PDB file of C-alpha atoms in Angstrom:
ATOM      1  CA  MET Q   1     -34.166 163.972  90.818  1.00  0.00           C
ATOM      2  CA  THR Q   2     -33.760 165.000  94.208  1.00  0.00           C
ATOM      3  CA  SER Q   3     -31.660 167.826  96.578  1.00  0.00           C
ATOM      4  CA  LEU Q   4     -31.867 169.376  99.614  1.00  0.00           C
ATOM      5  CA  PHE Q   5     -30.561 172.179 100.877  1.00  0.00           C
ATOM      6  CA  VAL Q   6     -30.615 172.121 104.786  1.00  0.00           C
ATOM      7  CA  SER Q   7     -30.686 174.771 107.693  1.00  0.00           C
ATOM      8  CA  HIS Q   8     -28.726 172.854 110.359  1.00  0.00           C
ATOM      9  CA  GLY Q   9     -28.790 176.454 112.802  1.00  0.00           C
ATOM     10  CA  ALA Q  10     -27.175 176.079 116.007  1.00  0.00           C
ATOM     11  CA  PRO Q  11     -26.225 172.966 117.167  1.00  0.00           C
ATOM     12  CA  THR Q  12     -28.980 172.805 120.184  1.00  0.00           C
ATOM     13  CA  PHE Q  13     -31.223 172.350 116.463  1.00  0.00           C
ATOM     14  CA  ALA Q  14     -30.676 168.410 117.992  1.00  0.00           C
ATOM     15  CA  LEU Q  15     -32.679 169.220 120.985  1.00  0.00           C
ATOM     16  CA  GLU Q  16     -34.580 172.245 120.254  1.00  0.00           C
ATOM     17  CA  PRO Q  17     -36.604 171.002 116.845  1.00  0.00           C
ATOM     18  CA  GLY Q  18     -38.807 174.245 116.721  1.00  0.00           C
ATOM     19  CA  LEU Q  19     -40.606 174.510 113.632  1.00  0.00           C
ATOM     20  CA  ALA Q  20     -37.812 172.831 111.241  1.00  0.00           C
ATOM     21  CA  GLY Q  21     -37.478 170.021 112.771  1.00  0.00           C
ATOM     22  CA  PRO Q  22     -41.113 168.365 112.288  1.00  0.00           C
ATOM     23  CA  ALA Q  23     -40.633 169.933 108.823  1.00  0.00           C
ATOM     24  CA  LEU Q  24     -37.911 167.363 108.022  1.00  0.00           C
ATOM     25  CA  SER Q  25     -38.835 164.434 109.690  1.00  0.00           C
ATOM     26  CA  GLN Q  26     -42.001 164.548 107.470  1.00  0.00           C
ATOM     27  CA  LEU Q  27     -40.293 165.647 104.812  1.00  0.00           C
ATOM     28  CA  GLY Q  28     -38.131 161.862 105.164  1.00  0.00           C
ATOM     29  CA  THR Q  29     -40.957 159.920 105.005  1.00  0.00           C
ATOM     30  CA  GLU Q  30     -42.393 161.482 101.658  1.00  0.00           C
ATOM     31  CA  LEU Q  31     -39.087 161.326 100.216  1.00  0.00           C
ATOM     32  CA  PRO Q  32     -38.340 157.765  98.014  1.00  0.00           C
ATOM     33  CA  ARG Q  33     -35.752 156.000  99.989  1.00  0.00           C
ATOM     34  CA  PRO Q  34     -32.515 157.003  99.101  1.00  0.00           C
ATOM     35  CA  THR Q  35     -29.694 154.050  98.988  1.00  0.00           C
ATOM     36  CA  ALA Q  36     -27.646 156.482 100.440  1.00  0.00           C
ATOM     37  CA  VAL Q  37     -27.084 160.551 101.387  1.00  0.00           C
ATOM     38  CA  LEU Q  38     -23.823 163.008 100.717  1.00  0.00           C
ATOM     39  CA  VAL Q  39     -23.844 165.779 102.916  1.00  0.00           C
ATOM     40  CA  VAL Q  40     -21.495 169.059 102.179  1.00  0.00           C
ATOM     41  CA  SER Q  41     -21.620 170.880 105.408  1.00  0.00           C
ATOM     42  CA  PRO Q  42     -19.308 173.798 106.467  1.00  0.00           C
ATOM     43  CA  HIS Q  43     -18.095 172.127 109.198  1.00  0.00           C
ATOM     44  CA  TRP Q  44     -15.803 169.904 107.442  1.00  0.00           C
ATOM     45  CA  MET Q  45     -13.698 172.869 104.871  1.00  0.00           C
ATOM     46  CA  THR Q  46     -10.525 171.796 103.614  1.00  0.00           C
ATOM     47  CA  GLN Q  47      -7.711 173.175 100.896  1.00  0.00           C
ATOM     48  CA  GLU Q  48      -8.670 170.652  98.019  1.00  0.00           C
ATOM     49  CA  VAL Q  49     -11.723 168.890  98.422  1.00  0.00           C
ATOM     50  CA  GLN Q  50     -12.115 165.528 100.303  1.00  0.00           C
ATOM     51  CA  VAL Q  51     -14.333 163.113 100.091  1.00  0.00           C
ATOM     52  CA  GLY Q  52     -15.618 160.380 103.378  1.00  0.00           C
ATOM     53  CA  LEU Q  53     -14.599 157.031 103.290  1.00  0.00           C
ATOM     54  CA  SER Q  54     -15.534 155.372 106.786  1.00  0.00           C
ATOM     55  CA  GLU Q  55     -17.878 152.250 106.657  1.00  0.00           C
ATOM     56  CA  VAL Q  56     -18.762 154.107 110.086  1.00  0.00           C
ATOM     57  CA  PRO Q  57     -18.038 157.328 110.501  1.00  0.00           C
ATOM     58  CA  ALA Q  58     -17.931 158.542 113.995  1.00  0.00           C
ATOM     59  CA  THR Q  59     -20.590 161.784 115.580  1.00  0.00           C
ATOM     60  CA  ILE Q  60     -18.355 164.278 115.412  1.00  0.00           C
ATOM     61  CA  HIS Q  61     -19.036 166.545 118.396  1.00  0.00           C
ATOM     62  CA  ASP Q  62     -17.686 170.222 116.868  1.00  0.00           C
ATOM     63  CA  PHE Q  63     -18.649 172.438 119.576  1.00  0.00           C
ATOM     64  CA  ARG Q  64     -17.518 173.576 122.699  1.00  0.00           C
ATOM     65  CA  GLY Q  65     -19.905 174.990 125.718  1.00  0.00           C
ATOM     66  CA  PHE Q  66     -23.291 172.900 126.108  1.00  0.00           C
ATOM     67  CA  GLU Q  67     -25.126 170.937 127.880  1.00  0.00           C
ATOM     68  CA  PRO Q  68     -23.710 167.725 128.895  1.00  0.00           C
ATOM     69  CA  ALA Q  69     -26.617 166.146 126.805  1.00  0.00           C
ATOM     70  CA  MET Q  70     -24.976 167.753 123.255  1.00  0.00           C
ATOM     71  CA  TYR Q  71     -22.153 165.468 124.050  1.00  0.00           C
ATOM     72  CA  GLU Q  72     -24.214 162.420 124.318  1.00  0.00           C
ATOM     73  CA  LEU Q  73     -25.934 162.359 120.929  1.00  0.00           C
ATOM     74  CA  GLU Q  74     -24.746 159.435 118.779  1.00  0.00           C
ATOM     75  CA  TYR Q  75     -26.209 159.038 114.738  1.00  0.00           C
ATOM     76  CA  PRO Q  76     -24.429 155.647 114.312  1.00  0.00           C
ATOM     77  CA  ALA Q  77     -25.470 155.273 110.616  1.00  0.00           C
ATOM     78  CA  HIS Q  78     -23.156 153.155 108.512  1.00  0.00           C
ATOM     79  CA  GLY Q  79     -21.059 154.740 105.404  1.00  0.00           C
ATOM     80  CA  HIS Q  80     -20.899 153.820 101.974  1.00  0.00           C
ATOM     81  CA  PRO Q  81     -17.536 153.678 100.714  1.00  0.00           C
ATOM     82  CA  SER Q  82     -18.338 152.140  96.962  1.00  0.00           C
ATOM     83  CA  LEU Q  83     -20.733 155.207  96.158  1.00  0.00           C
ATOM     84  CA  ALA Q  84     -18.147 157.719  98.268  1.00  0.00           C
ATOM     85  CA  LYS Q  85     -15.378 156.122  95.801  1.00  0.00           C
ATOM     86  CA  LYS Q  86     -18.559 156.943  92.796  1.00  0.00           C
ATOM     87  CA  ALA Q  87     -18.024 160.447  94.236  1.00  0.00           C
ATOM     88  CA  LEU Q  88     -13.987 160.675  94.033  1.00  0.00           C
ATOM     89  CA  SER Q  89     -14.667 159.825  90.244  1.00  0.00           C
ATOM     90  CA  LEU Q  90     -16.480 162.154  88.907  1.00  0.00           C
ATOM     91  CA  LEU Q  91     -14.396 164.835  91.323  1.00  0.00           C
ATOM     92  CA  ASP Q  92     -11.249 163.188  89.504  1.00  0.00           C
ATOM     93  CA  ASN Q  93     -13.077 163.219  86.211  1.00  0.00           C
ATOM     94  CA  ALA Q  94     -13.436 166.848  86.112  1.00  0.00           C
ATOM     95  CA  GLY Q  95      -9.984 168.145  87.515  1.00  0.00           C
ATOM     96  CA  TRP Q  96     -11.144 169.011  91.372  1.00  0.00           C
ATOM     97  CA  LYS Q  97      -8.032 166.632  92.228  1.00  0.00           C
ATOM     98  CA  PRO Q  98      -9.872 165.151  95.239  1.00  0.00           C
ATOM     99  CA  VAL Q  99      -7.871 163.166  98.597  1.00  0.00           C
ATOM    100  CA  ALA Q 100      -9.719 160.189  99.937  1.00  0.00           C
ATOM    101  CA  ASP Q 101     -10.643 160.523 104.098  1.00  0.00           C
ATOM    102  CA  ALA Q 102     -10.398 156.661 105.127  1.00  0.00           C
ATOM    103  CA  HIS Q 103     -11.414 158.354 108.596  1.00  0.00           C
ATOM    104  CA  ARG Q 104     -13.742 160.821 108.755  1.00  0.00           C
ATOM    105  CA  GLY Q 105     -16.956 161.100 110.914  1.00  0.00           C
ATOM    106  CA  LEU Q 106     -19.541 162.893 110.315  1.00  0.00           C
ATOM    107  CA  ASP Q 107     -19.122 166.696 111.446  1.00  0.00           C
ATOM    108  CA  HIS Q 108     -23.124 168.301 113.664  1.00  0.00           C
ATOM    109  CA  GLY Q 109     -23.877 169.835 109.721  1.00  0.00           C
ATOM    110  CA  ALA Q 110     -24.549 166.194 108.550  1.00  0.00           C
ATOM    111  CA  TRP Q 111     -25.786 164.484 111.888  1.00  0.00           C
ATOM    112  CA  VAL Q 112     -28.482 167.127 112.592  1.00  0.00           C
ATOM    113  CA  PRO Q 113     -29.973 167.713 110.697  1.00  0.00           C
ATOM    114  CA  LEU Q 114     -30.217 164.021 109.446  1.00  0.00           C
ATOM    115  CA  THR Q 115     -31.196 162.996 112.890  1.00  0.00           C
ATOM    116  CA  TYR Q 116     -35.177 164.268 111.786  1.00  0.00           C
ATOM    117  CA  LEU Q 117     -34.604 163.495 108.340  1.00  0.00           C
ATOM    118  CA  TYR Q 118     -33.393 160.145 108.426  1.00  0.00           C
ATOM    119  CA  PRO Q 119     -34.244 158.941 112.492  1.00  0.00           C
ATOM    120  CA  GLY Q 120     -32.444 156.415 113.579  1.00  0.00           C
ATOM    121  CA  ALA Q 121     -29.664 156.402 111.644  1.00  0.00           C
ATOM    122  CA  SER Q 122     -31.400 154.127 108.825  1.00  0.00           C
ATOM    123  CA  VAL Q 123     -29.474 155.037 105.481  1.00  0.00           C
ATOM    124  CA  PRO Q 124     -26.082 155.639 105.038  1.00  0.00           C
ATOM    125  CA  VAL Q 125     -23.580 158.611 105.139  1.00  0.00           C
ATOM    126  CA  PHE Q 126     -20.762 159.597 103.911  1.00  0.00           C
ATOM    127  CA  GLN Q 127     -19.733 163.893 103.802  1.00  0.00           C
ATOM    128  CA  VAL Q 128     -17.831 165.586 100.844  1.00  0.00           C
ATOM    129  CA  SER Q 129     -15.660 168.581 102.160  1.00  0.00           C
ATOM    130  CA  LEU Q 130     -16.327 172.172 101.430  1.00  0.00           C
ATOM    131  CA  PRO Q 131     -12.936 173.331  99.243  1.00  0.00           C
ATOM    132  CA  ALA Q 132     -11.745 176.538 100.840  1.00  0.00           C
ATOM    133  CA  ASN Q 133     -11.635 178.490  97.687  1.00  0.00           C
ATOM    134  CA  LEU Q 134     -14.917 177.943  96.891  1.00  0.00           C
ATOM    135  CA  ASP Q 135     -16.862 180.740  95.838  1.00  0.00           C
ATOM    136  CA  SER Q 136     -20.366 180.691  94.129  1.00  0.00           C
ATOM    137  CA  GLN Q 137     -20.365 179.651  90.777  1.00  0.00           C
ATOM    138  CA  SER Q 138     -17.111 177.443  91.585  1.00  0.00           C
ATOM    139  CA  ALA Q 139     -20.445 175.574  94.343  1.00  0.00           C
ATOM    140  CA  TYR Q 140     -22.644 175.322  91.678  1.00  0.00           C
ATOM    141  CA  GLN Q 141     -20.627 173.473  89.531  1.00  0.00           C
ATOM    142  CA  LEU Q 142     -19.599 171.113  92.672  1.00  0.00           C
ATOM    143  CA  GLY Q 143     -23.448 170.398  92.722  1.00  0.00           C
ATOM    144  CA  GLN Q 144     -22.584 169.678  88.944  1.00  0.00           C
ATOM    145  CA  VAL Q 145     -20.194 167.219  89.517  1.00  0.00           C
ATOM    146  CA  LEU Q 146     -21.667 166.107  91.996  1.00  0.00           C
ATOM    147  CA  ALA Q 147     -25.354 165.026  90.107  1.00  0.00           C
ATOM    148  CA  PRO Q 148     -24.927 161.645  88.244  1.00  0.00           C
ATOM    149  CA  LEU Q 149     -24.505 160.115  92.154  1.00  0.00           C
ATOM    150  CA  GLN Q 150     -28.160 160.833  91.708  1.00  0.00           C
ATOM    151  CA  GLU Q 151     -28.991 158.543  89.306  1.00  0.00           C
ATOM    152  CA  GLU Q 152     -27.455 155.508  91.335  1.00  0.00           C
ATOM    153  CA  GLY Q 153     -30.196 156.728  94.612  1.00  0.00           C
ATOM    154  CA  VAL Q 154     -27.978 159.009  96.912  1.00  0.00           C
ATOM    155  CA  LEU Q 155     -29.495 162.237  97.620  1.00  0.00           C
ATOM    156  CA  ILE Q 156     -27.198 165.141  97.689  1.00  0.00           C
ATOM    157  CA  VAL Q 157     -27.572 167.336 100.626  1.00  0.00           C
ATOM    158  CA  GLY Q 158     -26.343 170.780 101.047  1.00  0.00           C
ATOM    159  CA  SER Q 159     -26.304 171.940 104.921  1.00  0.00           C
ATOM    160  CA  GLY Q 160     -25.352 175.233 105.780  1.00  0.00           C
ATOM    161  CA  SER Q 161     -27.713 177.755 107.381  1.00  0.00           C
ATOM    162  CA  LEU Q 162     -30.236 180.209 105.408  1.00  0.00           C
ATOM    163  CA  THR Q 163     -28.838 183.086 107.871  1.00  0.00           C
ATOM    164  CA  HIS Q 164     -26.017 182.666 109.737  1.00  0.00           C
ATOM    165  CA  ASN Q 165     -24.951 185.570 111.395  1.00  0.00           C
ATOM    166  CA  LEU Q 166     -23.186 184.630 115.031  1.00  0.00           C
ATOM    167  CA  TYR Q 167     -22.253 187.750 116.046  1.00  0.00           C
ATOM    168  CA  GLU Q 168     -25.523 188.886 116.666  1.00  0.00           C
ATOM    169  CA  VAL Q 169     -27.081 185.340 117.929  1.00  0.00           C
ATOM    170  CA  ARG Q 170     -29.440 186.441 120.727  1.00  0.00           C
ATOM    171  CA  TRP Q 171     -30.425 182.658 122.558  1.00  0.00           C
ATOM    172  CA  ARG Q 172     -33.676 181.871 122.835  1.00  0.00           C
ATOM    173  CA  ASP Q 173     -35.118 185.226 121.761  1.00  0.00           C
ATOM    174  CA  ASN Q 174     -38.383 184.804 119.207  1.00  0.00           C
ATOM    175  CA  ASN Q 175     -37.795 188.466 117.914  1.00  0.00           C
ATOM    176  CA  SER Q 176     -36.475 188.217 114.551  1.00  0.00           C
ATOM    177  CA  ALA Q 177     -34.532 190.651 113.021  1.00  0.00           C
ATOM    178  CA  GLU Q 178     -35.860 192.721 109.928  1.00  0.00           C
ATOM    179  CA  TYR Q 179     -32.786 192.397 108.466  1.00  0.00           C
ATOM    180  CA  ALA Q 180     -32.689 188.277 108.614  1.00  0.00           C
ATOM    181  CA  LYS Q 181     -36.373 188.179 107.695  1.00  0.00           C
ATOM    182  CA  ALA Q 182     -35.753 190.637 104.567  1.00  0.00           C
ATOM    183  CA  PHE Q 183     -33.250 188.168 103.268  1.00  0.00           C
ATOM    184  CA  SER Q 184     -34.350 184.729 103.131  1.00  0.00           C
ATOM    185  CA  GLN Q 185     -37.706 186.559 102.341  1.00  0.00           C
ATOM    186  CA  TRP Q 186     -35.313 187.640  98.694  1.00  0.00           C
ATOM    187  CA  VAL Q 187     -33.867 184.096  98.861  1.00  0.00           C
ATOM    188  CA  ARG Q 188     -37.436 182.536  98.902  1.00  0.00           C
ATOM    189  CA  GLU Q 189     -38.907 184.277  96.404  1.00  0.00           C
ATOM    190  CA  ALA Q 190     -35.845 183.082  94.265  1.00  0.00           C
ATOM    191  CA  VAL Q 191     -36.449 179.688  94.648  1.00  0.00           C
ATOM    192  CA  LEU Q 192     -39.822 179.684  94.077  1.00  0.00           C
ATOM    193  CA  GLU Q 193     -39.195 181.608  90.637  1.00  0.00           C
ATOM    194  CA  ASN Q 194     -36.975 178.832  89.889  1.00  0.00           C
ATOM    195  CA  ASP Q 195     -34.514 181.609  88.727  1.00  0.00           C
ATOM    196  CA  GLN Q 196     -30.920 179.987  88.962  1.00  0.00           C
ATOM    197  CA  ALA Q 197     -29.192 182.930  87.785  1.00  0.00           C
ATOM    198  CA  ARG Q 198     -30.253 185.154  90.760  1.00  0.00           C
ATOM    199  CA  LEU Q 199     -29.869 181.861  93.539  1.00  0.00           C
ATOM    200  CA  ILE Q 200     -25.721 182.279  92.724  1.00  0.00           C
ATOM    201  CA  ASN Q 201     -25.451 185.995  92.845  1.00  0.00           C
ATOM    202  CA  THR Q 202     -27.067 186.001  95.749  1.00  0.00           C
ATOM    203  CA  LEU Q 203     -24.014 187.312  98.293  1.00  0.00           C
ATOM    204  CA  ALA Q 204     -24.101 190.064  95.663  1.00  0.00           C
ATOM    205  CA  LEU Q 205     -27.544 191.221  95.111  1.00  0.00           C
ATOM    206  CA  ALA Q 206     -29.179 190.699  98.356  1.00  0.00           C
ATOM    207  CA  PRO Q 207     -30.545 192.288 100.806  1.00  0.00           C
ATOM    208  CA  HIS Q 208     -28.788 192.702 103.880  1.00  0.00           C
ATOM    209  CA  ALA Q 209     -25.930 189.413 102.496  1.00  0.00           C
ATOM    210  CA  GLN Q 210     -23.047 190.546 104.096  1.00  0.00           C
ATOM    211  CA  ARG Q 211     -25.229 191.154 107.683  1.00  0.00           C
ATOM    212  CA  ALA Q 212     -26.911 187.664 107.184  1.00  0.00           C
ATOM    213  CA  HIS Q 213     -23.371 185.874 105.636  1.00  0.00           C
ATOM    214  CA  PRO Q 214     -20.327 187.910 107.007  1.00  0.00           C
ATOM    215  CA  THR Q 215     -18.561 184.996 105.675  1.00  0.00           C
ATOM    216  CA  THR Q 216     -19.625 182.555 103.065  1.00  0.00           C
ATOM    217  CA  GLU Q 217     -19.518 178.693 104.125  1.00  0.00           C
ATOM    218  CA  HIS Q 218     -22.764 177.815 105.577  1.00  0.00           C
ATOM    219  CA  PHE Q 219     -24.921 179.609 102.323  1.00  0.00           C
ATOM    220  CA  LEU Q 220     -22.346 178.197  99.868  1.00  0.00           C
ATOM    221  CA  PRO Q 221     -24.540 174.547 100.510  1.00  0.00           C
ATOM    222  CA  LEU Q 222     -27.435 175.639  99.091  1.00  0.00           C
ATOM    223  CA  LEU Q 223     -25.470 176.645  95.803  1.00  0.00           C
ATOM    224  CA  VAL Q 224     -24.301 172.913  95.572  1.00  0.00           C
ATOM    225  CA  ALA Q 225     -27.450 171.258  96.121  1.00  0.00           C
ATOM    226  CA  LEU Q 226     -29.057 173.758  93.614  1.00  0.00           C
ATOM    227  CA  GLY Q 227     -26.203 172.818  90.786  1.00  0.00           C
ATOM    228  CA  ALA Q 228     -26.899 168.949  91.529  1.00  0.00           C
ATOM    229  CA  ALA Q 229     -30.417 169.428  91.326  1.00  0.00           C
ATOM    230  CA  GLY Q 230     -30.211 170.697  87.202  1.00  0.00           C
ATOM    231  CA  PRO Q 231     -31.018 173.847  85.860  1.00  0.00           C
ATOM    232  CA  ASP Q 232     -34.806 172.861  85.374  1.00  0.00           C
ATOM    233  CA  ALA Q 233     -34.888 172.374  88.622  1.00  0.00           C
ATOM    234  CA  ARG Q 234     -37.938 173.954  90.323  1.00  0.00           C
ATOM    235  CA  GLY Q 235     -37.740 174.930  94.253  1.00  0.00           C
ATOM    236  CA  SER Q 236     -39.979 174.160  97.183  1.00  0.00           C
ATOM    237  CA  VAL Q 237     -39.872 175.531 100.812  1.00  0.00           C
ATOM    238  CA  ILE Q 238     -39.444 173.640 103.437  1.00  0.00           C
ATOM    239  CA  GLU Q 239     -40.004 176.728 106.632  1.00  0.00           C
ATOM    240  CA  GLY Q 240     -38.538 176.530 109.401  1.00  0.00           C
ATOM    241  CA  GLY Q 241     -39.044 180.132 110.942  1.00  0.00           C
ATOM    242  CA  ILE Q 242     -36.317 181.763 112.093  1.00  0.00           C
ATOM    243  CA  GLU Q 243     -34.285 181.005 115.570  1.00  0.00           C
ATOM    244  CA  HIS Q 244     -32.130 182.770 118.410  1.00  0.00           C
ATOM    245  CA  GLY Q 245     -33.263 186.820 116.143  1.00  0.00           C
ATOM    246  CA  VAL Q 246     -31.177 186.251 113.309  1.00  0.00           C
ATOM    247  CA  LEU Q 247     -30.887 182.661 112.289  1.00  0.00           C
ATOM    248  CA  SER Q 248     -33.156 181.525 109.165  1.00  0.00           C
ATOM    249  CA  MET Q 249     -34.740 177.762 109.656  1.00  0.00           C
ATOM    250  CA  ASP Q 250     -35.989 178.014 105.798  1.00  0.00           C
ATOM    251  CA  SER Q 251     -35.192 174.612 103.756  1.00  0.00           C
ATOM    252  CA  PHE Q 252     -35.112 174.317 100.492  1.00  0.00           C
ATOM    253  CA  ILE Q 253     -35.950 170.739  97.852  1.00  0.00           C
ATOM    254  CA  PHE Q 254     -34.872 171.311  95.146  1.00  0.00           C
ATOM    255  CA  ARG Q 255     -36.669 169.145  91.908  1.00  0.00           C
ATOM    256  CA  ASN Q 256     -35.933 168.190  88.168  1.00  0.00           C
ATOM    257  CA  ALA Q 257     -38.625 168.914  85.978  1.00  0.00           C
TER     258      ALA Q 257
END
């Protein structure tokens, strides 16, 4: 059983691979081929948890102000309605009151990192939304509820950003902010030490947590991936560096021991 947290950074990651792009591409060749990829992204937030059932999910260009090439990118993956319905069943049985969405496409939190992980859109993809009232503990529990899908060959991916303070983004600035480095290092150490309690409490304990995440939605997918991996999971780091001064692009892979 393996799950991933991927940092998708700015939408321009789709055209500017940096360190993270090649690392994700290499990882995609090393992992067992999944039956489907389930992505939880902060760019699909809903009141109640929702599951995308589209057979051919559209590529959603959910951003503004970027160069025209960004809006020409497509990720024409198939969906996997039967596995998405199993996700609905798991969530319903756990009391989450899920809602099916038969038309939802893939937001950039899904298709941008998957462009590197599985180029050519060769693996089916479906999404589960991020409930707006989620906190750290319930994000971990969401991953636990979805975990049985891994027995069906589903790769569970939490997509966010290890740091995400858009107020301080400095486009194409190679000088990394000290607070972003300190926060990222703290989380990295917790992952490598397999300290799940520390990770679940990152936003309360880590240095500069409030500055690294003025809002929580880009961090919580990490805890979804952690919960899916199980309490005995061992984590490793996929190096991504820091882009635009403050966006840490590190990702993590969790393997159940």
